[in-house]
GROMACS .gro file of C-alpha atoms in nm:
model
  388
    1MET     CA    1  -2.663  -2.329  -0.017
    2ARG     CA    2  -2.672  -2.126  -0.335
    3ILE     CA    3  -2.618  -1.781  -0.483
    4THR     CA    4  -2.944  -1.594  -0.530
    5ASP     CA    5  -2.828  -1.261  -0.675
    6ILE     CA    6  -2.512  -1.073  -0.771
    7ARG     CA    7  -2.490  -0.695  -0.802
    8GLU     CA    8  -2.225  -0.450  -0.920
    9LEU     CA    9  -2.197  -0.081  -0.837
   10THR     CA   10  -1.954   0.146  -1.018
   11VAL     CA   11  -1.805   0.380  -0.759
   12PRO     CA   12  -1.591   0.684  -0.850
   13LEU     CA   13  -1.264   0.747  -0.669
   14GLU     CA   14  -1.235   1.079  -0.489
   15GLY     CA   15  -0.970   1.340  -0.562
   16ASN     CA   16  -0.783   1.501  -0.848
   17MET     CA   17  -0.430   1.362  -0.839
   18ALA     CA   18  -0.183   1.201  -1.076
   19ASN     CA   19   0.120   0.979  -1.088
   20ALA     CA   20   0.378   0.994  -1.365
   21VAL     CA   21   0.139   0.838  -1.619
   22VAL     CA   22  -0.230   0.889  -1.533
   23ASN     CA   23  -0.469   1.127  -1.359
   24PHE     CA   24  -0.708   0.941  -1.128
   25SER     CA   25  -0.993   1.193  -1.120
   26ALA     CA   26  -1.206   0.987  -1.363
   27HIS     CA   27  -1.117   0.643  -1.226
   28THR     CA   28  -1.382   0.409  -1.092
   29VAL     CA   29  -1.402   0.080  -0.902
   30SER     CA   30  -1.644  -0.214  -0.928
   31LEU     CA   31  -1.795  -0.293  -0.589
   32VAL     CA   32  -1.975  -0.630  -0.596
   33ALA     CA   33  -2.219  -0.810  -0.369
   34VAL     CA   34  -2.292  -1.184  -0.389
   35PHE     CA   35  -2.622  -1.274  -0.217
   36THR     CA   36  -2.699  -1.621  -0.083
   37ASP     CA   37  -2.996  -1.809   0.057
   38VAL     CA   38  -2.819  -1.833   0.395
   39VAL     CA   39  -3.004  -1.615   0.646
   40ARG     CA   40  -2.833  -1.449   0.941
   41GLN     CA   41  -3.025  -1.220   1.179
   42GLY     CA   42  -3.315  -1.211   0.935
   43GLN     CA   43  -3.101  -1.100   0.639
   44PRO     CA   44  -2.938  -1.293   0.353
   45LEU     CA   45  -2.566  -1.347   0.394
   46VAL     CA   46  -2.378  -1.133   0.140
   47GLY     CA   47  -2.018  -1.150   0.021
   48LEU     CA   48  -1.856  -0.816  -0.061
   49ALA     CA   49  -1.543  -0.727  -0.255
   50PHE     CA   50  -1.402  -0.496  -0.521
   51ASP     CA   51  -1.145  -0.532  -0.796
   52SER     CA   52  -0.874  -0.293  -0.670
   53ILE     CA   53  -0.772   0.072  -0.682
   54GLY     CA   54  -0.624   0.280  -0.961
   55ARG     CA   55  -0.793   0.154  -1.276
   56PHE     CA   56  -1.152   0.146  -1.401
   57ALA     CA   57  -1.467  -0.046  -1.310
   58GLN     CA   58  -1.566  -0.352  -1.512
   59GLY     CA   59  -1.944  -0.329  -1.490
   60GLY     CA   60  -2.000  -0.427  -1.853
   61LEU     CA   61  -1.781  -0.736  -1.835
   62LEU     CA   62  -1.937  -0.839  -1.505
   63ARG     CA   63  -2.297  -0.802  -1.619
   64GLU     CA   64  -2.252  -0.946  -1.968
   65ARG     CA   65  -2.026  -1.245  -1.895
   66PHE     CA   66  -1.915  -1.332  -1.547
   67ILE     CA   67  -2.219  -1.268  -1.330
   68PRO     CA   68  -2.453  -1.465  -1.563
   69ARG     CA   69  -2.212  -1.762  -1.561
   70LEU     CA   70  -2.210  -1.778  -1.182
   71LEU     CA   71  -2.588  -1.741  -1.156
   72ALA     CA   72  -2.644  -2.014  -1.414
   73ALA     CA   73  -2.409  -2.264  -1.250
   74PRO     CA   74  -2.556  -2.552  -1.045
   75PRO     CA   75  -2.464  -2.516  -0.677
   76ALA     CA   76  -2.242  -2.825  -0.694
   77GLU     CA   77  -2.013  -2.645  -0.938
   78LEU     CA   78  -1.954  -2.363  -0.689
   79LEU     CA   79  -1.945  -2.541  -0.352
   80ALA     CA   80  -1.676  -2.732  -0.167
   81ASP     CA   81  -1.722  -3.110  -0.149
   82ASP     CA   82  -1.892  -3.097   0.192
   83GLY     CA   83  -2.133  -2.823   0.079
   84THR     CA   84  -2.057  -2.598   0.377
   85ALA     CA   85  -1.859  -2.332   0.189
   86PHE     CA   86  -1.805  -2.194  -0.157
   87ASP     CA   87  -1.504  -2.313  -0.356
   88PRO     CA   88  -1.345  -2.004  -0.517
   89ALA     CA   89  -1.126  -2.220  -0.743
   90ARG     CA   90  -1.432  -2.396  -0.885
   91ALA     CA   91  -1.609  -2.063  -0.927
   92PHE     CA   92  -1.304  -1.932  -1.112
   93LYS     CA   93  -1.331  -2.219  -1.360
   94VAL     CA   94  -1.701  -2.147  -1.411
   95MET     CA   95  -1.637  -1.778  -1.477
   96MET     CA   96  -1.355  -1.854  -1.722
   97ARG     CA   97  -1.554  -2.106  -1.924
   98ASP     CA   98  -1.504  -2.044  -2.300
   99GLU     CA   99  -1.252  -1.765  -2.234
  100LYS     CA  100  -0.935  -1.788  -2.443
  101PRO     CA  101  -0.591  -1.789  -2.278
  102GLY     CA  102  -0.407  -1.458  -2.264
  103GLY     CA  103  -0.570  -1.117  -2.279
  104HIS     CA  104  -0.552  -1.065  -1.906
  105GLY     CA  105  -0.655  -0.698  -1.884
  106ASP     CA  106  -0.986  -0.584  -1.736
  107ARG     CA  107  -1.120  -0.941  -1.752
  108ALA     CA  108  -0.877  -1.038  -1.476
  109ALA     CA  109  -1.007  -0.762  -1.248
  110ALA     CA  110  -1.374  -0.845  -1.313
  111VAL     CA  111  -1.323  -1.210  -1.223
  112GLY     CA  112  -1.104  -1.110  -0.930
  113ALA     CA  113  -1.378  -0.901  -0.769
  114LEU     CA  114  -1.627  -1.189  -0.776
  115GLU     CA  115  -1.376  -1.451  -0.666
  116LEU     CA  116  -1.275  -1.238  -0.368
  117ALA     CA  117  -1.639  -1.187  -0.270
  118LEU     CA  118  -1.661  -1.565  -0.223
  119TRP     CA  119  -1.371  -1.551   0.024
  120ASP     CA  120  -1.561  -1.282   0.213
  121LEU     CA  121  -1.867  -1.510   0.212
  122ASN     CA  122  -1.672  -1.810   0.338
  123ALA     CA  123  -1.530  -1.609   0.625
  124LYS     CA  124  -1.876  -1.480   0.716
  125LEU     CA  125  -2.011  -1.835   0.711
  126ARG     CA  126  -1.753  -1.913   0.982
  127ASP     CA  127  -1.807  -1.575   1.153
  128GLU     CA  128  -1.434  -1.499   1.141
  129PRO     CA  129  -1.196  -1.250   0.975
  130ALA     CA  130  -1.103  -1.338   0.618
  131CYS     CA  131  -0.734  -1.364   0.707
  132GLN     CA  132  -0.814  -1.667   0.926
  133THR     CA  133  -1.021  -1.834   0.653
  134ILE     CA  134  -0.744  -1.772   0.401
  135ALA     CA  135  -0.472  -1.902   0.632
  136ARG     CA  136  -0.664  -2.220   0.713
  137HIS     CA  137  -0.740  -2.290   0.347
  138PHE     CA  138  -0.372  -2.279   0.258
  139GLY     CA  139  -0.254  -2.470   0.566
  140ARG     CA  140  -0.109  -2.172   0.749
  141MET     CA  141  -0.160  -1.965   1.062
  142ALA     CA  142  -0.263  -1.603   1.018
  143ALA     CA  143   0.008  -1.358   1.122
  144ASP     CA  144  -0.055  -1.129   1.416
  145GLY     CA  145   0.031  -0.834   1.191
  146VAL     CA  146   0.222  -0.743   0.878
  147HIS     CA  147   0.466  -0.468   0.787
  148VAL     CA  148   0.298  -0.168   0.629
  149TYR     CA  149   0.396   0.149   0.449
  150ALA     CA  150   0.184   0.455   0.372
  151ALA     CA  151   0.165   0.535   0.001
  152GLY     CA  152   0.112   0.890  -0.119
  153GLY     CA  153   0.318   1.170  -0.261
  154TYR     CA  154   0.114   1.210  -0.578
  155TYR     CA  155   0.113   1.512  -0.807
  156TYR     CA  156  -0.176   1.756  -0.769
  157PRO     CA  157  -0.245   1.989  -1.062
  158GLY     CA  158  -0.238   2.356  -0.967
  159GLU     CA  159  -0.117   2.301  -0.610
  160ASP     CA  160   0.205   2.353  -0.415
  161ASN     CA  161   0.311   1.992  -0.443
  162MET     CA  162   0.617   2.024  -0.220
  163ARG     CA  163   0.419   2.165   0.070
  164ARG     CA  164   0.144   1.909   0.018
  165LEU     CA  165   0.397   1.625   0.014
  166VAL     CA  166   0.553   1.732   0.343
  167ASP     CA  167   0.216   1.783   0.512
  168GLU     CA  168   0.087   1.449   0.385
  169LEU     CA  169   0.382   1.237   0.499
  170SER     CA  170   0.399   1.421   0.831
  171GLY     CA  171   0.032   1.334   0.883
  172TYR     CA  172   0.098   0.969   0.806
  173ARG     CA  173   0.381   0.965   1.057
  174ASP     CA  174   0.145   1.110   1.318
  175LEU     CA  175  -0.095   0.823   1.245
  176GLY     CA  176   0.175   0.574   1.337
  177PHE     CA  177   0.329   0.491   0.999
  178SER     CA  178   0.707   0.473   0.987
  179ALA     CA  179   0.760   0.377   0.619
  180PHE     CA  180   0.639   0.565   0.311
  181LYS     CA  181   0.624   0.560  -0.069
  182ILE     CA  182   0.608   0.860  -0.304
  183LYS     CA  183   0.577   0.909  -0.678
  184ILE     CA  184   0.852   1.015  -0.915
  185GLY     CA  185   0.860   1.075  -1.288
  186GLY     CA  186   0.575   1.323  -1.302
  187ALA     CA  187   0.802   1.625  -1.272
  188PRO     CA  188   1.144   1.719  -1.410
  189MET     CA  189   1.422   1.526  -1.242
  190PRO     CA  190   1.553   1.826  -1.038
  191GLN     CA  191   1.208   1.870  -0.884
  192ASP     CA  192   1.178   1.499  -0.816
  193ILE     CA  193   1.514   1.509  -0.640
  194GLU     CA  194   1.383   1.786  -0.413
  195ARG     CA  195   1.071   1.579  -0.341
  196VAL     CA  196   1.274   1.271  -0.249
  197GLN     CA  197   1.502   1.477  -0.025
  198ALA     CA  198   1.201   1.628   0.153
  199ALA     CA  199   1.045   1.285   0.200
  200LEU     CA  200   1.372   1.149   0.340
  201GLU     CA  201   1.370   1.413   0.612
  202ILE     CA  202   1.038   1.271   0.733
  203ALA     CA  203   1.124   0.904   0.679
  204ARG     CA  204   1.458   0.963   0.856
  205GLU     CA  205   1.640   0.692   0.660
  206GLY     CA  206   1.641   0.550   0.310
  207GLY     CA  207   1.517   0.210   0.419
  208HIS     CA  208   1.189   0.373   0.522
  209LEU     CA  209   1.119   0.534   0.183
  210ALA     CA  210   1.029   0.380  -0.154
  211VAL     CA  211   0.985   0.564  -0.486
  212ASP     CA  212   0.752   0.467  -0.770
  213ALA     CA  213   0.784   0.573  -1.136
  214ASN     CA  214   0.465   0.390  -1.244
  215GLY     CA  215   0.625   0.254  -1.561
  216ARG     CA  216   0.711   0.597  -1.702
  217PHE     CA  217   1.081   0.573  -1.779
  218ASP     CA  218   1.272   0.457  -2.084
  219LEU     CA  219   1.605   0.291  -2.010
  220PRO     CA  220   1.827   0.605  -2.018
  221THR     CA  221   1.593   0.793  -1.783
  222ALA     CA  222   1.556   0.493  -1.552
  223ILE     CA  223   1.936   0.464  -1.530
  224ALA     CA  224   1.978   0.838  -1.468
  225TYR     CA  225   1.740   0.821  -1.173
  226ALA     CA  226   1.902   0.496  -1.053
  227GLU     CA  227   2.245   0.657  -1.042
  228TRP     CA  228   2.116   0.940  -0.824
  229LEU     CA  229   1.900   0.714  -0.603
  230GLN     CA  230   2.155   0.438  -0.547
  231PRO     CA  231   2.354   0.604  -0.264
  232LEU     CA  232   2.030   0.675  -0.074
  233ARG     CA  233   1.976   0.302  -0.009
  234LEU     CA  234   1.599   0.331  -0.046
  235ARG     CA  235   1.343   0.068   0.049
  236TRP     CA  236   1.292   0.007  -0.325
  237TYR     CA  237   1.275   0.165  -0.672
  238GLU     CA  238   0.938   0.069  -0.823
  239GLU     CA  239   0.809   0.008  -1.177
  240VAL     CA  240   1.088   0.193  -1.351
  241GLY     CA  241   0.960   0.114  -1.701
  242ASP     CA  242   0.682  -0.058  -1.889
  243PRO     CA  243   0.572  -0.351  -1.667
  244LEU     CA  244   0.610  -0.600  -1.954
  245ASP     CA  245   0.955  -0.479  -2.056
  246PHE     CA  246   1.138  -0.742  -1.855
  247GLU     CA  247   1.469  -0.669  -2.028
  248LEU     CA  248   1.456  -0.306  -1.912
  249ASN     CA  249   1.382  -0.426  -1.560
  250ARG     CA  250   1.680  -0.661  -1.574
  251GLN     CA  251   1.917  -0.392  -1.696
  252VAL     CA  252   1.806  -0.145  -1.430
  253ILE     CA  253   1.857  -0.407  -1.158
  254GLU     CA  254   2.211  -0.468  -1.284
  255ARG     CA  255   2.296  -0.097  -1.287
  256TYR     CA  256   2.108   0.006  -0.974
  257GLY     CA  257   2.201  -0.274  -0.738
  258GLY     CA  258   1.941  -0.188  -0.474
  259PRO     CA  259   1.595  -0.347  -0.439
  260VAL     CA  260   1.356  -0.304  -0.733
  261ALA     CA  261   0.980  -0.359  -0.710
  262THR     CA  262   0.734  -0.453  -0.984
  263GLY     CA  263   0.437  -0.678  -1.056
  264GLU     CA  264   0.121  -0.477  -0.988
  265ASN     CA  265   0.042  -0.479  -1.361
  266LEU     CA  266   0.097  -0.853  -1.404
  267PHE     CA  267  -0.237  -1.033  -1.400
  268SER     CA  268  -0.161  -1.404  -1.440
  269VAL     CA  269   0.073  -1.684  -1.339
  270ALA     CA  270   0.208  -1.680  -1.694
  271ASP     CA  271   0.303  -1.312  -1.661
  272VAL     CA  272   0.488  -1.381  -1.335
  273ARG     CA  273   0.667  -1.677  -1.490
  274ASN     CA  274   0.806  -1.446  -1.759
  275LEU     CA  275   0.912  -1.192  -1.498
  276LEU     CA  276   1.101  -1.464  -1.311
  277ARG     CA  277   1.264  -1.591  -1.629
  278PHE     CA  278   1.361  -1.263  -1.791
  279GLY     CA  279   1.324  -0.974  -1.545
  280GLY     CA  280   1.641  -1.017  -1.344
  281MET     CA  281   1.458  -1.039  -1.010
  282ARG     CA  282   1.677  -1.166  -0.724
  283PRO     CA  283   1.580  -1.402  -0.442
  284GLY     CA  284   1.585  -1.225  -0.108
  285VAL     CA  285   1.625  -0.879  -0.262
  286ASP     CA  286   1.352  -0.758  -0.496
  287VAL     CA  287   0.981  -0.704  -0.433
  288PHE     CA  288   0.677  -0.856  -0.607
  289GLN     CA  289   0.358  -0.645  -0.601
  290MET     CA  290   0.097  -0.857  -0.775
  291ASP     CA  291  -0.257  -0.773  -0.665
  292ALA     CA  292  -0.520  -1.049  -0.635
  293GLY     CA  293  -0.802  -0.805  -0.714
  294LEU     CA  294  -0.646  -0.731  -1.053
  295ALA     CA  295  -0.538  -1.090  -1.121
  296TYR     CA  296  -0.844  -1.318  -1.118
  297GLY     CA  297  -0.856  -1.333  -0.738
  298LEU     CA  298  -0.684  -1.523  -0.464
  299THR     CA  299  -0.677  -1.855  -0.650
  300GLU     CA  300  -0.451  -1.716  -0.923
  301TYR     CA  301  -0.252  -1.514  -0.672
  302ALA     CA  302  -0.176  -1.826  -0.469
  303GLY     CA  303  -0.048  -1.983  -0.792
  304MET     CA  304   0.188  -1.688  -0.835
  305LEU     CA  305   0.326  -1.736  -0.484
  306ALA     CA  306   0.372  -2.108  -0.543
  307LEU     CA  307   0.565  -2.033  -0.862
  308MET     CA  308   0.785  -1.782  -0.682
  309GLU     CA  309   0.868  -2.028  -0.407
  310ALA     CA  310   0.938  -2.309  -0.654
  311SER     CA  311   1.184  -2.074  -0.826
  312GLY     CA  312   1.379  -1.998  -0.509
  313TYR     CA  313   1.202  -1.682  -0.394
  314ASP     CA  314   1.037  -1.628  -0.057
  315ARG     CA  315   0.677  -1.518  -0.005
  316THR     CA  316   0.804  -1.241   0.222
  317GLN     CA  317   0.921  -1.072  -0.100
  318ALA     CA  318   0.552  -1.023  -0.188
  319HIS     CA  319   0.399  -0.687  -0.095
  320PRO     CA  320   0.061  -0.658  -0.274
  321HIS     CA  321  -0.029  -0.334  -0.446
  322GLY     CA  322  -0.358  -0.174  -0.349
  323GLY     CA  323  -0.352  -0.016  -0.003
  324HIS     CA  324  -0.689  -0.151   0.110
  325LEU     CA  325  -0.854  -0.394   0.352
  326ILE     CA  326  -0.876  -0.692   0.117
  327ASN     CA  327  -0.502  -0.702   0.060
  328LEU     CA  328  -0.439  -0.651   0.431
  329HIS     CA  329  -0.627  -0.976   0.500
  330ILE     CA  330  -0.447  -1.154   0.216
  331ALA     CA  331  -0.104  -1.044   0.338
  332THR     CA  332  -0.189  -1.144   0.695
  333GLY     CA  333  -0.343  -1.477   0.599
  334LEU     CA  334  -0.064  -1.582   0.364
  335GLY     CA  335   0.231  -1.454   0.570
  336LEU     CA  336   0.355  -1.207   0.309
  337GLY     CA  337   0.629  -0.950   0.354
  338GLY     CA  338   0.392  -0.662   0.403
  339CYS     CA  339   0.121  -0.452   0.249
  340GLU     CA  340   0.049  -0.103   0.128
  341ALA     CA  341  -0.186   0.151   0.288
  342TYR     CA  342  -0.363   0.452   0.134
  343PRO     CA  343  -0.459   0.637   0.452
  344GLY     CA  344  -0.518   0.970   0.279
  345VAL     CA  345  -0.599   0.893  -0.085
  346PHE     CA  346  -0.823   0.682  -0.309
  347GLN     CA  347  -1.133   0.710  -0.096
  348PRO     CA  348  -1.375   0.552  -0.034
  349PHE     CA  349  -1.168   0.232  -0.076
  350GLY     CA  350  -0.817   0.331   0.036
  351GLY     CA  351  -0.685   0.272   0.384
  352TYR     CA  352  -0.825   0.091   0.685
  353PRO     CA  353  -1.095   0.153   0.946
  354PRO     CA  354  -0.988   0.297   1.283
  355GLY     CA  355  -0.993  -0.047   1.448
  356CYS     CA  356  -0.692  -0.161   1.246
  357ILE     CA  357  -0.395  -0.097   1.471
  358VAL     CA  358  -0.086   0.066   1.321
  359GLY     CA  359   0.225   0.072   1.535
  360GLY     CA  360   0.582  -0.045   1.529
  361GLY     CA  361   0.565  -0.055   1.152
  362LEU     CA  362   0.288  -0.319   1.164
  363VAL     CA  363  -0.084  -0.321   1.086
  364ARG     CA  364  -0.345  -0.574   1.200
  365PRO     CA  365  -0.699  -0.647   1.078
  366THR     CA  366  -0.993  -0.621   1.314
  367ASP     CA  367  -1.201  -0.919   1.425
  368ALA     CA  368  -1.489  -0.829   1.193
  369PRO     CA  369  -1.618  -1.123   0.986
  370GLY     CA  370  -1.495  -1.133   0.628
  371PHE     CA  371  -1.285  -0.851   0.491
  372GLY     CA  372  -1.459  -0.606   0.723
  373LEU     CA  373  -1.561  -0.364   0.446
  374GLU     CA  374  -1.873  -0.283   0.645
  375GLU     CA  375  -1.650  -0.120   0.909
  376LYS     CA  376  -1.512   0.138   0.667
  377ARG     CA  377  -1.714   0.455   0.719
  378GLU     CA  378  -1.625   0.600   0.381
  379LEU     CA  379  -1.782   0.298   0.209
  380GLU     CA  380  -2.115   0.319   0.393
  381PRO     CA  381  -2.302   0.520   0.125
  382ALA     CA  382  -2.191   0.289  -0.156
  383LEU     CA  383  -2.273  -0.024   0.044
  384ARG     CA  384  -2.613   0.114   0.133
  385GLN     CA  385  -2.688   0.177  -0.234
  386LEU     CA  386  -2.559  -0.164  -0.341
  387LEU     CA  387  -2.744  -0.363  -0.076
  388SER     CA  388  -3.076  -0.178  -0.058
   0.00000   0.00000   0.00000
């Protein structure tokens, strides 16, 4: 069994919206396909994945460095000992050959896309959902479902953002979602207060609503928001300042008291170790949002979870960023605290296909082999172009 070809397609995200820091209208995603010499129903078996949502594609890095390394590797360097499956950890080592430590930016996402495609392949080799393959690999049982919240509430230039926010969250509630997350920091604080109050009317209680500043605030602003938000007892207060300013995170936690979430912009075990050491995060309280697609893949992500647990934290404090099918399977397979959903934004990657059941605050993958990306109608044109 060997890899015969690897392709990347740069796919633009749809929509003109912004958080407190960036506008996503020019953002792209790297969709990758790993072809093998295994034939099923007359076609080569292909592993599919993408890096994640909300940044930029890594086509140059993939084509110049990481794809050639995988294609040049002897099969024994990429396969499990029995030769019946690919070994993502071995493939990770091949891709990272001659790479210096540190510098975990776009490189981490490029490697992550390819590493995750091997998990999709392994699940398809067994003709089972990826969550089951992941669970078995790590000695677990896949959960029947995981807690989910619908993320939205972005800022839309030139639109009535209050009306759009209410309509959007009301639509998510009609789809079966009972927990939500909205953006703050992209408008003056009085307007953000109005937005949070409007969202609370739909969420019905603070524990069903999270707010996300996307790293925008300095310490005085973060504390000012914290003082207003604290009595609301929200689900969490997310990325209040620069994601690597662990001292700011610690000080906000001390002043705010309620749950704080961060981690989506940490791309390595070393980054998470520093967060645990210096960020003030509390066992059983705060939320870790690292995203395997941005952090070298599931191999590195599993190392992050192991470090958390060795430091006294529980894996149910992990809620991966991303709002897409891949992280749904990871959260289900690893027994995490929950996952995000983008039911109305970040197409064609955001959200889940209709077969994923949402109800009672839970979401479940379908029985499709692998991550089930082929079931997502919005992805069909991109997959057709990539695979033709």
